[in-house]
mmCIF file of C-alpha atoms and ligand atoms in Angstrom:
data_model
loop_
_atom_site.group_PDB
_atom_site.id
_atom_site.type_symbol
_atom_site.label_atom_id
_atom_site.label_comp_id
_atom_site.label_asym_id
_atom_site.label_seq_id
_atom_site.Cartn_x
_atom_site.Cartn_y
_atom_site.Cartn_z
ATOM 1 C CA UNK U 1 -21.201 26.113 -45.632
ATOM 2 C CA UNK U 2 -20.032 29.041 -46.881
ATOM 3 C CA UNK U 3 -16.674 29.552 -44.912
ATOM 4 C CA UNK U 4 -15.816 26.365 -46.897
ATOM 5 C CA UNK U 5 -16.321 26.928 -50.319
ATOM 6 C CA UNK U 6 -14.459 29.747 -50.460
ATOM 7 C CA UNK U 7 -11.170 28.682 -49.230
ATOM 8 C CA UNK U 8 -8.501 30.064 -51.326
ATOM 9 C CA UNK U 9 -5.705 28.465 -53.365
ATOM 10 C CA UNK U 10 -2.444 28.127 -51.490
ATOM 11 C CA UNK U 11 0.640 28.620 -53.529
ATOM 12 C CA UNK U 12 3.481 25.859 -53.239
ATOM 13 C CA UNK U 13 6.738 27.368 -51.802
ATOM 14 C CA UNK U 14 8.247 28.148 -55.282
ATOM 15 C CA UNK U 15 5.438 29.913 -56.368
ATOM 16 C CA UNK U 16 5.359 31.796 -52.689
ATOM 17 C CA UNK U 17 8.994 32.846 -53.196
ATOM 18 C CA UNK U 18 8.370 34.220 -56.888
ATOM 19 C CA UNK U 19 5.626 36.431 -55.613
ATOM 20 C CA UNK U 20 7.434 37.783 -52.330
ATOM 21 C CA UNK U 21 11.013 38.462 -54.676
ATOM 22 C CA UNK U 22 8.917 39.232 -57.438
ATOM 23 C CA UNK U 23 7.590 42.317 -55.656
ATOM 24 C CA UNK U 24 10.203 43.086 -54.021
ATOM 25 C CA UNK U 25 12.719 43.185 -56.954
ATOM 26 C CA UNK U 26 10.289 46.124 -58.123
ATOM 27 C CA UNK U 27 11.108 48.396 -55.043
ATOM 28 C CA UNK U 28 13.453 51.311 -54.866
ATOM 29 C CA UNK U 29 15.011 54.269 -53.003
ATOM 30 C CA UNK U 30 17.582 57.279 -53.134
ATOM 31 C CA UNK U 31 20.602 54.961 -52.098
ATOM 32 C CA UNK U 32 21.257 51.550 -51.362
ATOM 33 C CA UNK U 33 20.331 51.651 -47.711
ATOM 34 C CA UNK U 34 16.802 53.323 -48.300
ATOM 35 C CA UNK U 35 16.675 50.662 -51.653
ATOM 36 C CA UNK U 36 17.287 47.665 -49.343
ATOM 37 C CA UNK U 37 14.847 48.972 -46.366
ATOM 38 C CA UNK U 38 12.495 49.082 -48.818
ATOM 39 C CA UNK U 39 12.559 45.816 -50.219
ATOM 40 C CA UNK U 40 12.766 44.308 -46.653
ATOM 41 C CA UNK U 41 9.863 46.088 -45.795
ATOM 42 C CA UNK U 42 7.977 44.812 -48.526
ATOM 43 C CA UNK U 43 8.732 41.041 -48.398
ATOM 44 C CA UNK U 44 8.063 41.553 -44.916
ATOM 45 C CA UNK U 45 4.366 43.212 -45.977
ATOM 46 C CA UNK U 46 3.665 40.853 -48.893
ATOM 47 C CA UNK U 47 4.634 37.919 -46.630
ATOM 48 C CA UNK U 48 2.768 38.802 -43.674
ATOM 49 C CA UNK U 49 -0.459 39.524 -45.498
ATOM 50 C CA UNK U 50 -0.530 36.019 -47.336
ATOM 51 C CA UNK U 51 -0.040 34.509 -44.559
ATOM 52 C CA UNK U 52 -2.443 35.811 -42.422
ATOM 53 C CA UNK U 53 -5.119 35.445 -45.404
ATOM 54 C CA UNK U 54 -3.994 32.024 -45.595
ATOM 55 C CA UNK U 55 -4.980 31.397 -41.915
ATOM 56 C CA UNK U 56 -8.171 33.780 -41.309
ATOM 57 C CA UNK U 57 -10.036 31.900 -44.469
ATOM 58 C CA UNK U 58 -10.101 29.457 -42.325
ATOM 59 C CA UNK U 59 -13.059 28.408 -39.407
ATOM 60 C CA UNK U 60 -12.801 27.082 -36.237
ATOM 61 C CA UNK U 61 -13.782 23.615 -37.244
ATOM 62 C CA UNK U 62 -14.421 22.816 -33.600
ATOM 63 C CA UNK U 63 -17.413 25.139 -34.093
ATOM 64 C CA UNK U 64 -19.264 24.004 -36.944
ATOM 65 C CA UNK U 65 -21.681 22.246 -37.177
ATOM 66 C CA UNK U 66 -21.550 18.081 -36.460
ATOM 67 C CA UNK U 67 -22.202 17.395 -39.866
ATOM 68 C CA UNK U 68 -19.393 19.725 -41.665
ATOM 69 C CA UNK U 69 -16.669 19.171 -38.800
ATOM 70 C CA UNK U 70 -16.622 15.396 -39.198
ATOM 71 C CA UNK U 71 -16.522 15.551 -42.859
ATOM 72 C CA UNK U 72 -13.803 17.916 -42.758
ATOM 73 C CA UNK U 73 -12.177 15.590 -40.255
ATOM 74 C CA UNK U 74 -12.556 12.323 -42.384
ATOM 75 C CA UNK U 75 -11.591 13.591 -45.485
ATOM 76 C CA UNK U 76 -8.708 15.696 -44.297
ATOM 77 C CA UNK U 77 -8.056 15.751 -41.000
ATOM 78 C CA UNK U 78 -8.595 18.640 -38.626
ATOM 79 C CA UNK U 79 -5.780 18.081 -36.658
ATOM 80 C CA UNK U 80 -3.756 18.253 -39.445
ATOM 81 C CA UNK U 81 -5.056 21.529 -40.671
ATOM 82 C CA UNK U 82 -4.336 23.214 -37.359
ATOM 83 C CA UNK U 83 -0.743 21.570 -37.966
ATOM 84 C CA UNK U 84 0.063 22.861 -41.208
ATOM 85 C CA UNK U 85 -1.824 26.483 -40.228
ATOM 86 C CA UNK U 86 0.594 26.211 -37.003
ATOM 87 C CA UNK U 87 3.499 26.135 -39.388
ATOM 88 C CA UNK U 88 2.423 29.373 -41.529
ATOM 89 C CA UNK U 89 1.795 30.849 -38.401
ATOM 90 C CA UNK U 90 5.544 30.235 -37.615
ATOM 91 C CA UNK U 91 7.121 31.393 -40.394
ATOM 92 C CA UNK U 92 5.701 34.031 -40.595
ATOM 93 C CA UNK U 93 6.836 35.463 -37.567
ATOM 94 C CA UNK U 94 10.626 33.685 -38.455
ATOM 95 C CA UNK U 95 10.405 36.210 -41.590
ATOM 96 C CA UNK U 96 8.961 39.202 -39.339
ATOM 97 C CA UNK U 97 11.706 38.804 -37.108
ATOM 98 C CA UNK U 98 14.495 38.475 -39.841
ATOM 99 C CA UNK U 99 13.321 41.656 -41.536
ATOM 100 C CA UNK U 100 13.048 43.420 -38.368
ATOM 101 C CA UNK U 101 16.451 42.803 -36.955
ATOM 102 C CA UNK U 102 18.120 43.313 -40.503
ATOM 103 C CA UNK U 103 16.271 46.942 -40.889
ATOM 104 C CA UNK U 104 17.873 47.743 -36.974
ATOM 105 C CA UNK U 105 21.406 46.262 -38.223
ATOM 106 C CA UNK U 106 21.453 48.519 -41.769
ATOM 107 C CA UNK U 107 20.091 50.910 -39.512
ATOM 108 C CA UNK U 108 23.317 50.652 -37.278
ATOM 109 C CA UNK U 109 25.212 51.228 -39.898
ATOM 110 C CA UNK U 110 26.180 47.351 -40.993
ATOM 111 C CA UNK U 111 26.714 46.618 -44.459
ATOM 112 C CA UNK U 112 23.142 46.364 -46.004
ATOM 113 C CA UNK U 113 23.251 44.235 -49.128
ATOM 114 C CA UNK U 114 25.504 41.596 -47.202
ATOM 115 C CA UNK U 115 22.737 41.699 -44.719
ATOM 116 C CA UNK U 116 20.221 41.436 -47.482
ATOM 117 C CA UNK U 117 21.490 38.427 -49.173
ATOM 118 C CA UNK U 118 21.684 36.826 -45.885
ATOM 119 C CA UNK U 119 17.945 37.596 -45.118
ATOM 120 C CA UNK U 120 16.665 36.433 -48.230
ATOM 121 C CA UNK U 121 18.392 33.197 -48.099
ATOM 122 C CA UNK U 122 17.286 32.610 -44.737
ATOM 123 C CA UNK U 123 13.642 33.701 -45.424
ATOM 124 C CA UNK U 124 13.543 31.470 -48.714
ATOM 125 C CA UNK U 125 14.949 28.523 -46.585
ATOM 126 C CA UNK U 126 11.729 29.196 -44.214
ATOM 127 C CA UNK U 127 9.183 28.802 -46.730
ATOM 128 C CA UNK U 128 11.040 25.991 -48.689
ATOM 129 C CA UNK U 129 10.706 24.322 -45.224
ATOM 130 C CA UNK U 130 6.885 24.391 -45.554
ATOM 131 C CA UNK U 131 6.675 23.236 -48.875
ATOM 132 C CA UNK U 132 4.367 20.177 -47.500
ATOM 133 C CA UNK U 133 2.241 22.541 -45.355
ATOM 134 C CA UNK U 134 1.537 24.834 -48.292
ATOM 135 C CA UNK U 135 0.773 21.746 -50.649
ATOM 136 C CA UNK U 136 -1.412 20.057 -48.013
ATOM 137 C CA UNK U 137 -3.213 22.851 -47.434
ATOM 138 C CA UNK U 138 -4.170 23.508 -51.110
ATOM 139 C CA UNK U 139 -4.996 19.684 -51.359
ATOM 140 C CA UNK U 140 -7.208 20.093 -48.522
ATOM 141 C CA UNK U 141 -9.016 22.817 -50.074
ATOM 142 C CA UNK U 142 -9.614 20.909 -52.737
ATOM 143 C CA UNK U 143 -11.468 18.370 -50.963
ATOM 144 C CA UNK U 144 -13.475 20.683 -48.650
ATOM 145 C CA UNK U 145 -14.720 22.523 -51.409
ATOM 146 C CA UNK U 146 -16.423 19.033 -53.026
ATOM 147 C CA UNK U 147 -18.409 18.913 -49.446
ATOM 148 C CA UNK U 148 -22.020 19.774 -50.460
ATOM 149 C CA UNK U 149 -23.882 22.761 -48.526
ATOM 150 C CA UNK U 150 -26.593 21.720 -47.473
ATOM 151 C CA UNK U 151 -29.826 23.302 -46.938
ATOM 152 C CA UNK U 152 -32.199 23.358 -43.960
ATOM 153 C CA UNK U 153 -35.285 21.886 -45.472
ATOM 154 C CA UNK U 154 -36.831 18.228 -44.894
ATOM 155 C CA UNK U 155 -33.750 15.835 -46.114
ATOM 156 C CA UNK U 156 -33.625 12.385 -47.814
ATOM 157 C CA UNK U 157 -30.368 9.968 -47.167
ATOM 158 C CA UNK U 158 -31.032 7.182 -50.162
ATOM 159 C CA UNK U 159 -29.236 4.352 -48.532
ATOM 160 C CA UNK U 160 -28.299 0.481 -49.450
ATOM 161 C CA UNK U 161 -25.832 -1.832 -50.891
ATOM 162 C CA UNK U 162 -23.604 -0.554 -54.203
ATOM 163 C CA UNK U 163 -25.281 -0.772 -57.418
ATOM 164 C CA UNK U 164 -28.698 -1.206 -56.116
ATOM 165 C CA UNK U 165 -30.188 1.604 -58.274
ATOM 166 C CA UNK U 166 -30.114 4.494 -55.544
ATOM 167 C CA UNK U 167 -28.575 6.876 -57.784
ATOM 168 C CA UNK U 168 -31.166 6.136 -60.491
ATOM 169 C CA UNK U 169 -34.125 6.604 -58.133
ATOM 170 C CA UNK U 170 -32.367 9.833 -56.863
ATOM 171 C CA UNK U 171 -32.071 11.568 -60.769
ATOM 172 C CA UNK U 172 -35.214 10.141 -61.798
ATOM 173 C CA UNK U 173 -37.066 12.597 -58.739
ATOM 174 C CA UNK U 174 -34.669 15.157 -58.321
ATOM 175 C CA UNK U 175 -32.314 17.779 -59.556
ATOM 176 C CA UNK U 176 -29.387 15.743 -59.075
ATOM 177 C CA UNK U 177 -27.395 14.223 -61.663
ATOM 178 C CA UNK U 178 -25.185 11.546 -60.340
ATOM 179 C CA UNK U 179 -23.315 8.974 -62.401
ATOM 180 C CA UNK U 180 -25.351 5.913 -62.912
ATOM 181 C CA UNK U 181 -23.531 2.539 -64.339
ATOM 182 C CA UNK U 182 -23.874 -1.480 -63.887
ATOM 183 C CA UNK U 183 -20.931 -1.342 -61.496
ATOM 184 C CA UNK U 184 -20.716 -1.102 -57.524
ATOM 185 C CA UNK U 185 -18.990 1.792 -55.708
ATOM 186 C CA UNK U 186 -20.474 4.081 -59.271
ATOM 187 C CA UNK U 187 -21.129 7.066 -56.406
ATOM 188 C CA UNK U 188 -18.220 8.355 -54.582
ATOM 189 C CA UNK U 189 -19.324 11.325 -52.633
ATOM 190 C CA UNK U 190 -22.142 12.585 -52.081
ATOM 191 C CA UNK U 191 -24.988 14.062 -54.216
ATOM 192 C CA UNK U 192 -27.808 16.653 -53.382
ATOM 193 C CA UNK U 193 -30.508 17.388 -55.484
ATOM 194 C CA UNK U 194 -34.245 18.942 -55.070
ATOM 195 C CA UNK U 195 -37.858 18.491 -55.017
ATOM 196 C CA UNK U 196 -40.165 20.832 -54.789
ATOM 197 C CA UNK U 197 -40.396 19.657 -50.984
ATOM 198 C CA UNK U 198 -37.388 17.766 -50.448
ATOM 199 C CA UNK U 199 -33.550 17.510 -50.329
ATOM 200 C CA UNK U 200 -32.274 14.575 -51.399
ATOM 201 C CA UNK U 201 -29.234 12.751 -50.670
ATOM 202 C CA UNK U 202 -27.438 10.177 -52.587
ATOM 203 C CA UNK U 203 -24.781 8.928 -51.060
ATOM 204 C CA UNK U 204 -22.103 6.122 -52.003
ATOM 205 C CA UNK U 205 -23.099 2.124 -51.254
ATOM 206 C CA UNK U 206 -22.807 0.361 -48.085
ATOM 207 C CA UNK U 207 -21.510 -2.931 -47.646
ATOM 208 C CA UNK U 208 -22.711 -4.704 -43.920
ATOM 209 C CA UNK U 209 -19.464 -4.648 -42.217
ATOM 210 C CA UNK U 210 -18.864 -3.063 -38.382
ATOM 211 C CA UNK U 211 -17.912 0.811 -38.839
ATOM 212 C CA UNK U 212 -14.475 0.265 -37.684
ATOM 213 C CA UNK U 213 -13.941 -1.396 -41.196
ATOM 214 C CA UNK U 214 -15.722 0.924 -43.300
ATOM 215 C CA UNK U 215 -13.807 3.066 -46.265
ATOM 216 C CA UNK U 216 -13.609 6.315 -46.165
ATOM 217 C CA UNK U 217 -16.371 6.181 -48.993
ATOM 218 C CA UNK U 218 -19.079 4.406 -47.340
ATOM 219 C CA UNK U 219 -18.340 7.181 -44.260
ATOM 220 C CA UNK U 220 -19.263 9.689 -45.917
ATOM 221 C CA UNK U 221 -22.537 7.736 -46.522
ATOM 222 C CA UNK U 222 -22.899 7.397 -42.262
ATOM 223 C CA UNK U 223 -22.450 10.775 -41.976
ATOM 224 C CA UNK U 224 -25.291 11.939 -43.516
ATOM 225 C CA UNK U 225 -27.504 8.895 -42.668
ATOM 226 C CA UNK U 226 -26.541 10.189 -38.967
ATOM 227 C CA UNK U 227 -26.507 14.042 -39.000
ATOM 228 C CA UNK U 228 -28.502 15.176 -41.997
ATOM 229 C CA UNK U 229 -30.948 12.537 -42.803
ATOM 230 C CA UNK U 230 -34.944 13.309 -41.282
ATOM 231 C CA UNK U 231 -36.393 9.714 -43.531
ATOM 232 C CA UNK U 232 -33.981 7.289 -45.292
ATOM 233 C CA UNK U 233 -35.204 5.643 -48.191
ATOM 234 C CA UNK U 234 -33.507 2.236 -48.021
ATOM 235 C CA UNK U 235 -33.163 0.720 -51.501
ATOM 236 C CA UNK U 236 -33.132 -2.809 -51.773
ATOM 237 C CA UNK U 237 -32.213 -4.779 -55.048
ATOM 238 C CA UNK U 238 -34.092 -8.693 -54.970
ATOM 239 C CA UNK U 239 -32.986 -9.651 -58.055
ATOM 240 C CA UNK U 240 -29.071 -9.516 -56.696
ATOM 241 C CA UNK U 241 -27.934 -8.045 -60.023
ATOM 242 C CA UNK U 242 -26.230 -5.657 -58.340
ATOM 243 C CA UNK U 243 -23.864 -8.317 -57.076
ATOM 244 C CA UNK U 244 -24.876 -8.914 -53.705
ATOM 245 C CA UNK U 245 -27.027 -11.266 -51.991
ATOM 246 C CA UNK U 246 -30.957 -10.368 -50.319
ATOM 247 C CA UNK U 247 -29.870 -11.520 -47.202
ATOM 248 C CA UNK U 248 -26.590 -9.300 -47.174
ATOM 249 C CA UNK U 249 -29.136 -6.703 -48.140
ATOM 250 C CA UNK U 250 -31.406 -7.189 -45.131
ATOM 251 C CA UNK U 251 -28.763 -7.695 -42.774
ATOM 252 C CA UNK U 252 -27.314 -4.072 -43.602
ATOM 253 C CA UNK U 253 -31.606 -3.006 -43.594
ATOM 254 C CA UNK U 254 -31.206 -3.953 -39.675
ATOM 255 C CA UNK U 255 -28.268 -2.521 -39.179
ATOM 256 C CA UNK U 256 -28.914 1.166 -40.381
ATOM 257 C CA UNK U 257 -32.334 0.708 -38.272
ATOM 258 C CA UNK U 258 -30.560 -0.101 -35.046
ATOM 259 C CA UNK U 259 -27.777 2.666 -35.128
ATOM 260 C CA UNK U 260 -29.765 5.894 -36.616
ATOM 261 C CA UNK U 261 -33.210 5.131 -34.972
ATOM 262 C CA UNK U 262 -34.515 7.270 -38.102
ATOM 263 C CA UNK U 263 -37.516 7.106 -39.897
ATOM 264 C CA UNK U 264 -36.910 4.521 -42.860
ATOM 265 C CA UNK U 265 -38.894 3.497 -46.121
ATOM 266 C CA UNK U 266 -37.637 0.108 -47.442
ATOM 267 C CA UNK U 267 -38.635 -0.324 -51.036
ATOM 268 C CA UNK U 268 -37.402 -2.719 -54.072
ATOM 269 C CA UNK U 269 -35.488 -1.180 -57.027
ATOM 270 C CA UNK U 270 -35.444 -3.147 -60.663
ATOM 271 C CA UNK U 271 -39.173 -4.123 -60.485
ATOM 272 C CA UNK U 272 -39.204 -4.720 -63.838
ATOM 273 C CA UNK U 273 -37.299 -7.516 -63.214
ATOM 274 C CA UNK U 274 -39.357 -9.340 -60.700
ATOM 275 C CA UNK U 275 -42.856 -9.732 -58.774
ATOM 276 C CA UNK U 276 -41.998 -9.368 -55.396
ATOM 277 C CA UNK U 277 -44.486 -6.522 -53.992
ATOM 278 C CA UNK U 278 -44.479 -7.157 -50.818
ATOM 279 C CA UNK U 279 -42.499 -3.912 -50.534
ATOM 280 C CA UNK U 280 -43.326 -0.752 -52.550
ATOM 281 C CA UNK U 281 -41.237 -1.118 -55.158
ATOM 282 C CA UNK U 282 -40.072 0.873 -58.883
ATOM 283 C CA UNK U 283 -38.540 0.599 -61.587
ATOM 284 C CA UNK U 284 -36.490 3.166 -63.127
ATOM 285 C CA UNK U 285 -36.498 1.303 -66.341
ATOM 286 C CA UNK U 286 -40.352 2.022 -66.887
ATOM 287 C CA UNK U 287 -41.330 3.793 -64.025
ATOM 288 C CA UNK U 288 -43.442 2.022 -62.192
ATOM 289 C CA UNK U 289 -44.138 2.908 -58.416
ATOM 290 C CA UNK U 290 -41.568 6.290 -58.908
ATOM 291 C CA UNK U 291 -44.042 7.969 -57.980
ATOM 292 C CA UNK U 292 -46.184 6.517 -55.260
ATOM 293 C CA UNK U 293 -42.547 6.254 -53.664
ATOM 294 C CA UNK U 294 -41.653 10.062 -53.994
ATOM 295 C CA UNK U 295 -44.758 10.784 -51.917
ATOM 296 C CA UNK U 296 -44.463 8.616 -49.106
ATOM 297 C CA UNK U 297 -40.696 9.438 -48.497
ATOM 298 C CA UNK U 298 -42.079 12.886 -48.637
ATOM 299 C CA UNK U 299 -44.630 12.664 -46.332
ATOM 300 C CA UNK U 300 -42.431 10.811 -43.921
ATOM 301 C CA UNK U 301 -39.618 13.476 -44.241
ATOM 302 C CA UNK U 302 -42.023 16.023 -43.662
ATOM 303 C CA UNK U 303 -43.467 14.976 -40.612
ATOM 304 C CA UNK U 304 -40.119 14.469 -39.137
ATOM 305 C CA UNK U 305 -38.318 17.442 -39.898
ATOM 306 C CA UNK U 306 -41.298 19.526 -38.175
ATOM 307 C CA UNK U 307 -41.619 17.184 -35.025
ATOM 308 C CA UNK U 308 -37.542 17.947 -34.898
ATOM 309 C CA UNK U 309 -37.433 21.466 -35.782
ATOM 310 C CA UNK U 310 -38.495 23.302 -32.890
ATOM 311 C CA UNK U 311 -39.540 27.162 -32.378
ATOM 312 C CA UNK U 312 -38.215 28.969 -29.683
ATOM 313 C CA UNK U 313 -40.428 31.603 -29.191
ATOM 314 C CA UNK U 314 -37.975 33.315 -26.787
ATOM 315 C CA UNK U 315 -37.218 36.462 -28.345
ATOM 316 C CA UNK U 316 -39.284 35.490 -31.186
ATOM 317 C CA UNK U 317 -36.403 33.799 -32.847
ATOM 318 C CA UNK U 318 -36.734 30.382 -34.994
ATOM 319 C CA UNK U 319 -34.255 27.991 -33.921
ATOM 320 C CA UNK U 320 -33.513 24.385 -34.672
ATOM 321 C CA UNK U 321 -32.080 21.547 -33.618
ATOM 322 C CA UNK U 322 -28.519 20.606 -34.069
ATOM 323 C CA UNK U 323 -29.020 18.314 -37.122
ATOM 324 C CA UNK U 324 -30.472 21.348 -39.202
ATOM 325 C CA UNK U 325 -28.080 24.187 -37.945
HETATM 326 N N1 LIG D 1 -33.450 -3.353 -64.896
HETATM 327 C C1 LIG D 1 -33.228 -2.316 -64.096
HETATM 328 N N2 LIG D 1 -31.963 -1.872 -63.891
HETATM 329 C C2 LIG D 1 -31.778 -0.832 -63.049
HETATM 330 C C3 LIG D 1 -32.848 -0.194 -62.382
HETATM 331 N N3 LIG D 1 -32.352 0.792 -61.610
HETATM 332 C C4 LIG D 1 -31.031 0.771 -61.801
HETATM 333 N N4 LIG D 1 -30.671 -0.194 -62.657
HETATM 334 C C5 LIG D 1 -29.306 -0.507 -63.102
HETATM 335 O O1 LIG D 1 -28.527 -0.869 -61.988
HETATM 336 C C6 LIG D 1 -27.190 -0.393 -62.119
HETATM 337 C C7 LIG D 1 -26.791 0.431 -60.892
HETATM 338 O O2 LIG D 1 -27.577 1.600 -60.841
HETATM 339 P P1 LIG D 1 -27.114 2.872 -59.978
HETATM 340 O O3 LIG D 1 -28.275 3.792 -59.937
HETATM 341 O O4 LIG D 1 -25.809 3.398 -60.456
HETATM 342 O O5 LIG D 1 -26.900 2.159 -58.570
HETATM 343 P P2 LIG D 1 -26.324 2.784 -57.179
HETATM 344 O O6 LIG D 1 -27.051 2.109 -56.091
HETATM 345 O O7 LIG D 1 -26.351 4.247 -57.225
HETATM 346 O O8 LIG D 1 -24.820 2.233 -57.235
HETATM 347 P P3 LIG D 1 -23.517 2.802 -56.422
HETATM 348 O O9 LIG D 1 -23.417 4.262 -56.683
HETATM 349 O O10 LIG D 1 -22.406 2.037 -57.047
HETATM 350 O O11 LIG D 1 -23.721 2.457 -54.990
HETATM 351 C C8 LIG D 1 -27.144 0.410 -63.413
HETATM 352 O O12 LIG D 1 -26.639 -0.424 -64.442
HETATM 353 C C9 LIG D 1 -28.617 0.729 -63.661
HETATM 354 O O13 LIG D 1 -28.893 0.899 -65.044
HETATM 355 C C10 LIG D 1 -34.169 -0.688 -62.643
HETATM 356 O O14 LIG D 1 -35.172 -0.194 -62.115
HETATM 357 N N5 LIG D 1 -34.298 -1.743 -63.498
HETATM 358 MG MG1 LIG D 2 -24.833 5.598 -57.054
#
């Protein structure tokens, strides 16, 4: 989503000030009226302009699509975004109106740097007062920008419990590198990488637990299992050396079936460790059954994403469904 990465920093209120003052200590005229005009115009200019870059690098979150607006919303908060926006919105028009009614009172003859000093102070008082907006917003940046763009091609959610080996199967067949180690809740967000058919998705473990008690972590992992997956390749560790029992496993295997209604591939991980075949299953110690995996995901991926992307051959445009918009 382009409109996301390229959110720009937002300064705190300290650094805000030093810019406005900063240029406007630079300006001057042929007396002190003219001098002070001038500088009032310009924090008024300099002001206005970040402010309204501020807000317009924003979307309209309500518009994007499912996928991007709900992981906006879960790891910031849209509501709060509009708040904090709501606030720049206000001060800036608290500083227009300052500057404004100081130029018509210099204007009117009124002593101009006493009017001056009394502007600043009110307009730095303004911004100080959005110190948490201007912070929050710069956080939330921060965030959005770690939300992967995703790409309209037939898509892969690897799914299961924590430490399971999904992030192992997921570098061992595609372009991703995610962190792999003997510990549960390794993957934190979420990781796309590429075959030459596929996108993959490797998202953080899932524990079986109702949705209403799930971390913020393992939603991140239904978000994608709901709007962006076409297959999911559920991972399933038998030898519970990941930490967590088959049946646990199995129970969470239902679970994903009954709520996404996708197309799913069940498989074993660690099959060097054990005999049980009555699943495909690999090993991404010695590679056994990598393969023979890759294609049947890919197959089933395949067929999905072209029985779900559908041509409109109205106006002889290509159109898709929601999930790939
Ligand atoms: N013996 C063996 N160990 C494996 C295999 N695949 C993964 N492991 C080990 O299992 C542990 C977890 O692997 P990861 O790929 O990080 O598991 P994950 O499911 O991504 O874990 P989270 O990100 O925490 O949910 C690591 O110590 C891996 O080395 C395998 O095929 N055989
Ligand atoms: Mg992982």
């Amino acid at each position: 989503m382009e409109s996301l990465r390229k959110l720009p920093t937002v300064l705190t209120a300290e650094e805000l000030l030093d810019k406005i003052f900063g240029r406007s200590s630079k300006v001057s005229g042929s007396n002190v009226n003219e001098r002070v005009i001038n500088k009032l115009s310009t924090i008024s200019n300099v002001s206005k302009d970040y402010f309204e870059r501020i807000i317009s690098s924003h979307p309209n979150y309500n518009s994007l699509p499912s996928f991007y607006r709900e992981m906006v919303d879960l790891i910031v908060g849209i509501e709060e975004i509009k708040k904090s926006l709501a606030s720049l919105s206000w001060a800036n028009s608290m500083i227009q109106k300052i500057v404004t009614k100081s130029i018509a009172n210099i204007r009117k003859g009124k002593n101009a740097l006493a009017i001056y000093r009394s502007a600043c102070g009110r307009i730095a008082s303004i911004i100080e007062d959005i110190d948490k907006e201007l912070r929050f917003l710069n956080e939330a940046k921060n965030k959005i920008r770690e939300i992967p763009t995703l790409q309209d091609m037939p898509t892969v959610v690897v799914a299961g419990y924590p430490n399971v080996g999904k992030s192992s199967f997921v570098s061992l067949v595609s372009t991703a590198k995610p962190e792999i180690a003997e510990y549960p809740f390794t993957t934190k967000k979420i990781y796309i990488g590429y075959t030459k058919d596929l996108q993959f998705i490797d998202t953080p473990g899932l524990l079986d637990r109702p949705l209403a008690k799930r971390s913020a972590i393992e939603r991140k992992s239904i978000l994608c299992l709901k709007h962006v997956a076409d297959a999911i390749l559920f991972i399933i560790d038998p030898t519970e050396t990941c930490g967590y029992t088959l049946k646990s496993q199995l129970s969470l295997l239902e679970e994903i079936k009954k709520s996404f209604g996708k197309p799913m591939l069940e498989v074993y991980s660690k099959a060097d460790l054990h005999e049980l075949r009555d699943r495909m299953a690999f090993s991404a110690k010695n590679g056994e059954g990598v393969k023979e995996i890759l294609e049947e995901i890919t197959k089933i991926a395949i067929k999905t994403y072209s029985q779900t992307s559908t041509f409109i051959a109205v106006s002889g445009q290509t159109s898709t469904q929601e999930q790939h918009s």
